[in-house]
């Protein structure tokens, strides 16, 4: 995005969203509403996961239905060391990235030998294997989950237990993930990935080993999502296998599609819209009829279906048309 793009309506909206996220701790402090800072922190963490999924889904055409497994792996990479009194964040985060990347390498090497619905099903199958693996680990809580009684520790003076400090760690991490993915997709490597999504046979005929390119992108995506999982573990202070269930992966896919896959800001728009609807729709329904909020899933689902059917390209596509 260059300077002229920022001055367009779409660019101004993107800048406004980033600015709003940057000053959210100040706004919540002024309003004395710490609850909203928690919502914003969750939005940032899931946005990092959505950005990682967008790399392979939006630009590579790889619909992974097991991406939430990386979040769970990253979270357990924080929880298990703390269980053994290892509190260093310099251990937790590299471990989360490394284990997630290794898992992506092994499962991606197998999954990417398939295409279409077979790829979707095999990624979900691997995710369910990890899901049931952690359920079977009674030492770490099994199905009941694992309590993280301390946050990751970094250098003195940096206390991630402080909500504002942790928020800005997540915000900087999101900006870094956006920049990294933007640089990747606009590099020669990224152009091969995008070309492979459009016509894999033609890219192979031109001499590009697309399998290796796609596997590398899959590993990078998994590593970024594992990092998001480490942040999630520090944020919730409780982790369970439920974090990596296939329904969570479906939510991530929906966030990317809702915001606009294959775009820089799309994942952020999708996560923002999805979580805000999920959080405030029940209260909004209660205003019209008492106890109507318990049925919030119905209008929520209708809204999401209508967006997918009639708003081509998601929220980012809608902004593109407005921009033109």
PDB file of N, CA, C and O in Angstrom, residues 49-67 70 112 119 123 181 185 193 197 213-222 256 261-262:
ATOM      1  N   UNK A  49      -3.947 -15.069  14.080  1.00  0.00           N
ATOM      2  CA  UNK A  49      -4.249 -16.416  13.568  1.00  0.00           C
ATOM      3  C   UNK A  49      -4.930 -16.343  12.215  1.00  0.00           C
ATOM      4  O   UNK A  49      -4.627 -17.138  11.305  1.00  0.00           O
ATOM      5  N   UNK A  50      -5.851 -15.390  12.040  1.00  0.00           N
ATOM      6  CA  UNK A  50      -6.557 -15.242  10.764  1.00  0.00           C
ATOM      7  C   UNK A  50      -5.614 -14.784   9.660  1.00  0.00           C
ATOM      8  O   UNK A  50      -5.731 -15.226   8.511  1.00  0.00           O
ATOM      9  N   UNK A  51      -4.682 -13.908   9.991  1.00  0.00           N
ATOM     10  CA  UNK A  51      -3.681 -13.456   9.007  1.00  0.00           C
ATOM     11  C   UNK A  51      -2.839 -14.636   8.542  1.00  0.00           C
ATOM     12  O   UNK A  51      -2.526 -14.772   7.347  1.00  0.00           O
ATOM     13  N   UNK A  52      -2.479 -15.508   9.478  1.00  0.00           N
ATOM     14  CA  UNK A  52      -1.678 -16.692   9.106  1.00  0.00           C
ATOM     15  C   UNK A  52      -2.472 -17.620   8.198  1.00  0.00           C
ATOM     16  O   UNK A  52      -1.942 -18.162   7.224  1.00  0.00           O
ATOM     17  N   UNK A  53      -3.762 -17.811   8.500  1.00  0.00           N
ATOM     18  CA  UNK A  53      -4.602 -18.663   7.651  1.00  0.00           C
ATOM     19  C   UNK A  53      -4.805 -18.031   6.281  1.00  0.00           C
ATOM     20  O   UNK A  53      -4.834 -18.726   5.256  1.00  0.00           O
ATOM     21  N   UNK A  54      -4.932 -16.708   6.247  1.00  0.00           N
ATOM     22  CA  UNK A  54      -5.129 -16.003   4.986  1.00  0.00           C
ATOM     23  C   UNK A  54      -3.956 -16.205   4.028  1.00  0.00           C
ATOM     24  O   UNK A  54      -4.127 -16.200   2.809  1.00  0.00           O
ATOM     25  N   UNK A  55      -2.761 -16.389   4.580  1.00  0.00           N
ATOM     26  CA  UNK A  55      -1.578 -16.617   3.744  1.00  0.00           C
ATOM     27  C   UNK A  55      -1.757 -17.839   2.855  1.00  0.00           C
ATOM     28  O   UNK A  55      -1.406 -17.814   1.668  1.00  0.00           O
ATOM     29  N   UNK A  56      -2.303 -18.919   3.419  1.00  0.00           N
ATOM     30  CA  UNK A  56      -2.445 -20.143   2.622  1.00  0.00           C
ATOM     31  C   UNK A  56      -3.820 -20.244   1.977  1.00  0.00           C
ATOM     32  O   UNK A  56      -3.958 -20.821   0.897  1.00  0.00           O
ATOM     33  N   UNK A  57      -4.848 -19.685   2.617  1.00  0.00           N
ATOM     34  CA  UNK A  57      -6.198 -19.785   2.061  1.00  0.00           C
ATOM     35  C   UNK A  57      -6.444 -18.707   1.005  1.00  0.00           C
ATOM     36  O   UNK A  57      -6.855 -19.005  -0.115  1.00  0.00           O
ATOM     37  N   UNK A  58      -6.178 -17.466   1.353  1.00  0.00           N
ATOM     38  CA  UNK A  58      -6.475 -16.366   0.448  1.00  0.00           C
ATOM     39  C   UNK A  58      -5.515 -16.245  -0.710  1.00  0.00           C
ATOM     40  O   UNK A  58      -5.908 -15.868  -1.816  1.00  0.00           O
ATOM     41  N   UNK A  59      -4.243 -16.574  -0.463  1.00  0.00           N
ATOM     42  CA  UNK A  59      -3.227 -16.409  -1.505  1.00  0.00           C
ATOM     43  C   UNK A  59      -2.777 -17.733  -2.116  1.00  0.00           C
ATOM     44  O   UNK A  59      -2.230 -17.749  -3.208  1.00  0.00           O
ATOM     45  N   UNK A  60      -3.001 -18.837  -1.390  1.00  0.00           N
ATOM     46  CA  UNK A  60      -2.562 -20.135  -1.900  1.00  0.00           C
ATOM     47  C   UNK A  60      -3.674 -21.096  -2.225  1.00  0.00           C
ATOM     48  O   UNK A  60      -3.428 -22.169  -2.789  1.00  0.00           O
ATOM     49  N   UNK A  61      -4.924 -20.742  -1.874  1.00  0.00           N
ATOM     50  CA  UNK A  61      -6.045 -21.617  -2.178  1.00  0.00           C
ATOM     51  C   UNK A  61      -6.076 -22.895  -1.360  1.00  0.00           C
ATOM     52  O   UNK A  61      -6.776 -23.851  -1.717  1.00  0.00           O
ATOM     53  N   UNK A  62      -5.353 -22.926  -0.220  1.00  0.00           N
ATOM     54  CA  UNK A  62      -5.305 -24.116   0.630  1.00  0.00           C
ATOM     55  C   UNK A  62      -6.285 -23.937   1.788  1.00  0.00           C
ATOM     56  O   UNK A  62      -6.014 -23.189   2.727  1.00  0.00           O
ATOM     57  N   UNK A  63      -7.416 -24.612   1.724  1.00  0.00           N
ATOM     58  CA  UNK A  63      -8.456 -24.468   2.742  1.00  0.00           C
ATOM     59  C   UNK A  63      -8.167 -25.445   3.880  1.00  0.00           C
ATOM     60  O   UNK A  63      -8.581 -26.597   3.840  1.00  0.00           O
ATOM     61  N   UNK A  64      -7.452 -24.963   4.881  1.00  0.00           N
ATOM     62  CA  UNK A  64      -7.091 -25.806   6.021  1.00  0.00           C
ATOM     63  C   UNK A  64      -8.207 -25.806   7.050  1.00  0.00           C
ATOM     64  O   UNK A  64      -8.529 -24.760   7.620  1.00  0.00           O
ATOM     65  N   UNK A  65      -8.767 -26.975   7.312  1.00  0.00           N
ATOM     66  CA  UNK A  65      -9.833 -27.084   8.295  1.00  0.00           C
ATOM     67  C   UNK A  65      -9.286 -27.592   9.625  1.00  0.00           C
ATOM     68  O   UNK A  65     -10.022 -28.127  10.455  1.00  0.00           O
ATOM     69  N   UNK A  66      -7.983 -27.406   9.824  1.00  0.00           N
ATOM     70  CA  UNK A  66      -7.380 -27.836  11.083  1.00  0.00           C
ATOM     71  C   UNK A  66      -6.440 -26.795  11.636  1.00  0.00           C
ATOM     72  O   UNK A  66      -5.532 -27.103  12.405  1.00  0.00           O
ATOM     73  N   UNK A  67      -6.651 -25.533  11.245  1.00  0.00           N
ATOM     74  CA  UNK A  67      -5.698 -24.487  11.624  1.00  0.00           C
ATOM     75  C   UNK A  67      -5.729 -24.186  13.113  1.00  0.00           C
ATOM     76  O   UNK A  67      -4.738 -23.713  13.669  1.00  0.00           O
ATOM     77  N   UNK A  70      -2.887 -25.359  15.544  1.00  0.00           N
ATOM     78  CA  UNK A  70      -1.684 -24.568  15.804  1.00  0.00           C
ATOM     79  C   UNK A  70      -1.875 -23.643  17.008  1.00  0.00           C
ATOM     80  O   UNK A  70      -0.934 -23.422  17.780  1.00  0.00           O
ATOM     81  N   UNK A 112      -0.568 -31.863   1.475  1.00  0.00           N
ATOM     82  CA  UNK A 112      -0.421 -31.162   0.201  1.00  0.00           C
ATOM     83  C   UNK A 112      -0.264 -32.102  -0.993  1.00  0.00           C
ATOM     84  O   UNK A 112      -0.193 -31.633  -2.128  1.00  0.00           O
ATOM     85  N   UNK A 119      -7.971 -32.369   0.721  1.00  0.00           N
ATOM     86  CA  UNK A 119      -7.065 -31.573   1.538  1.00  0.00           C
ATOM     87  C   UNK A 119      -7.791 -31.056   2.777  1.00  0.00           C
ATOM     88  O   UNK A 119      -7.247 -31.078   3.889  1.00  0.00           O
ATOM     89  N   UNK A 123      -6.613 -32.289   6.628  1.00  0.00           N
ATOM     90  CA  UNK A 123      -6.152 -31.317   7.622  1.00  0.00           C
ATOM     91  C   UNK A 123      -7.037 -31.384   8.872  1.00  0.00           C
ATOM     92  O   UNK A 123      -6.543 -31.256  10.003  1.00  0.00           O
ATOM     93  N   UNK A 181       3.429 -11.056   6.142  1.00  0.00           N
ATOM     94  CA  UNK A 181       2.594 -11.680   5.111  1.00  0.00           C
ATOM     95  C   UNK A 181       2.544 -10.802   3.864  1.00  0.00           C
ATOM     96  O   UNK A 181       2.598 -11.301   2.730  1.00  0.00           O
ATOM     97  N   UNK A 185       3.734 -12.237   0.189  1.00  0.00           N
ATOM     98  CA  UNK A 185       2.839 -12.401  -0.968  1.00  0.00           C
ATOM     99  C   UNK A 185       3.237 -11.489  -2.127  1.00  0.00           C
ATOM    100  O   UNK A 185       2.838 -11.736  -3.275  1.00  0.00           O
ATOM    101  N   UNK A 193       3.181 -18.748  -5.247  1.00  0.00           N
ATOM    102  CA  UNK A 193       2.061 -19.299  -4.489  1.00  0.00           C
ATOM    103  C   UNK A 193       0.738 -18.862  -5.099  1.00  0.00           C
ATOM    104  O   UNK A 193      -0.187 -19.668  -5.308  1.00  0.00           O
ATOM    105  N   UNK A 197      -2.204 -21.126  -7.148  1.00  0.00           N
ATOM    106  CA  UNK A 197      -3.632 -21.166  -6.832  1.00  0.00           C
ATOM    107  C   UNK A 197      -4.462 -20.995  -8.107  1.00  0.00           C
ATOM    108  O   UNK A 197      -5.494 -21.653  -8.285  1.00  0.00           O
ATOM    109  N   UNK A 213       7.022 -24.935  -2.646  1.00  0.00           N
ATOM    110  CA  UNK A 213       6.607 -23.557  -2.329  1.00  0.00           C
ATOM    111  C   UNK A 213       5.390 -23.571  -1.403  1.00  0.00           C
ATOM    112  O   UNK A 213       5.332 -22.816  -0.412  1.00  0.00           O
ATOM    113  N   UNK A 214       4.417 -24.409  -1.730  1.00  0.00           N
ATOM    114  CA  UNK A 214       3.205 -24.451  -0.918  1.00  0.00           C
ATOM    115  C   UNK A 214       3.488 -25.010   0.477  1.00  0.00           C
ATOM    116  O   UNK A 214       2.912 -24.540   1.467  1.00  0.00           O
ATOM    117  N   UNK A 215       4.374 -25.992   0.548  1.00  0.00           N
ATOM    118  CA  UNK A 215       4.736 -26.557   1.855  1.00  0.00           C
ATOM    119  C   UNK A 215       5.432 -25.507   2.718  1.00  0.00           C
ATOM    120  O   UNK A 215       5.162 -25.396   3.921  1.00  0.00           O
ATOM    121  N   UNK A 216       6.309 -24.723   2.111  1.00  0.00           N
ATOM    122  CA  UNK A 216       6.990 -23.656   2.849  1.00  0.00           C
ATOM    123  C   UNK A 216       5.986 -22.633   3.370  1.00  0.00           C
ATOM    124  O   UNK A 216       6.065 -22.195   4.527  1.00  0.00           O
ATOM    125  N   UNK A 217       5.025 -22.253   2.527  1.00  0.00           N
ATOM    126  CA  UNK A 217       3.989 -21.305   2.952  1.00  0.00           C
ATOM    127  C   UNK A 217       3.158 -21.892   4.086  1.00  0.00           C
ATOM    128  O   UNK A 217       2.796 -21.186   5.033  1.00  0.00           O
ATOM    129  N   UNK A 218       2.877 -23.176   4.005  1.00  0.00           N
ATOM    130  CA  UNK A 218       2.092 -23.849   5.043  1.00  0.00           C
ATOM    131  C   UNK A 218       2.832 -23.846   6.375  1.00  0.00           C
ATOM    132  O   UNK A 218       2.238 -23.612   7.438  1.00  0.00           O
ATOM    133  N   UNK A 219       4.133 -24.072   6.330  1.00  0.00           N
ATOM    134  CA  UNK A 219       4.952 -24.068   7.551  1.00  0.00           C
ATOM    135  C   UNK A 219       5.010 -22.665   8.150  1.00  0.00           C
ATOM    136  O   UNK A 219       4.888 -22.491   9.371  1.00  0.00           O
ATOM    137  N   UNK A 220       5.200 -21.654   7.314  1.00  0.00           N
ATOM    138  CA  UNK A 220       5.226 -20.268   7.797  1.00  0.00           C
ATOM    139  C   UNK A 220       3.887 -19.916   8.439  1.00  0.00           C
ATOM    140  O   UNK A 220       3.832 -19.312   9.521  1.00  0.00           O
ATOM    141  N   UNK A 221       2.800 -20.305   7.787  1.00  0.00           N
ATOM    142  CA  UNK A 221       1.465 -20.041   8.318  1.00  0.00           C
ATOM    143  C   UNK A 221       1.273 -20.709   9.676  1.00  0.00           C
ATOM    144  O   UNK A 221       0.755 -20.089  10.621  1.00  0.00           O
ATOM    145  N   UNK A 222       1.698 -21.955   9.793  1.00  0.00           N
ATOM    146  CA  UNK A 222       1.571 -22.677  11.054  1.00  0.00           C
ATOM    147  C   UNK A 222       2.394 -22.053  12.164  1.00  0.00           C
ATOM    148  O   UNK A 222       1.954 -21.980  13.315  1.00  0.00           O
ATOM    149  N   UNK A 256     -11.889 -15.206   7.998  1.00  0.00           N
ATOM    150  CA  UNK A 256     -11.109 -14.803   6.828  1.00  0.00           C
ATOM    151  C   UNK A 256     -12.021 -14.514   5.644  1.00  0.00           C
ATOM    152  O   UNK A 256     -11.871 -13.498   4.955  1.00  0.00           O
ATOM    153  N   UNK A 261     -10.873 -12.809   1.928  1.00  0.00           N
ATOM    154  CA  UNK A 261      -9.630 -13.566   1.776  1.00  0.00           C
ATOM    155  C   UNK A 261      -8.792 -12.988   0.638  1.00  0.00           C
ATOM    156  O   UNK A 261      -9.325 -12.397  -0.301  1.00  0.00           O
ATOM    157  N   UNK A 262      -7.493 -13.148   0.749  1.00  0.00           N
ATOM    158  CA  UNK A 262      -6.601 -12.638  -0.281  1.00  0.00           C
ATOM    159  C   UNK A 262      -6.403 -11.140  -0.222  1.00  0.00           C
ATOM    160  O   UNK A 262      -6.032 -10.521  -1.221  1.00  0.00           O
TER     161      UNK A 262
END
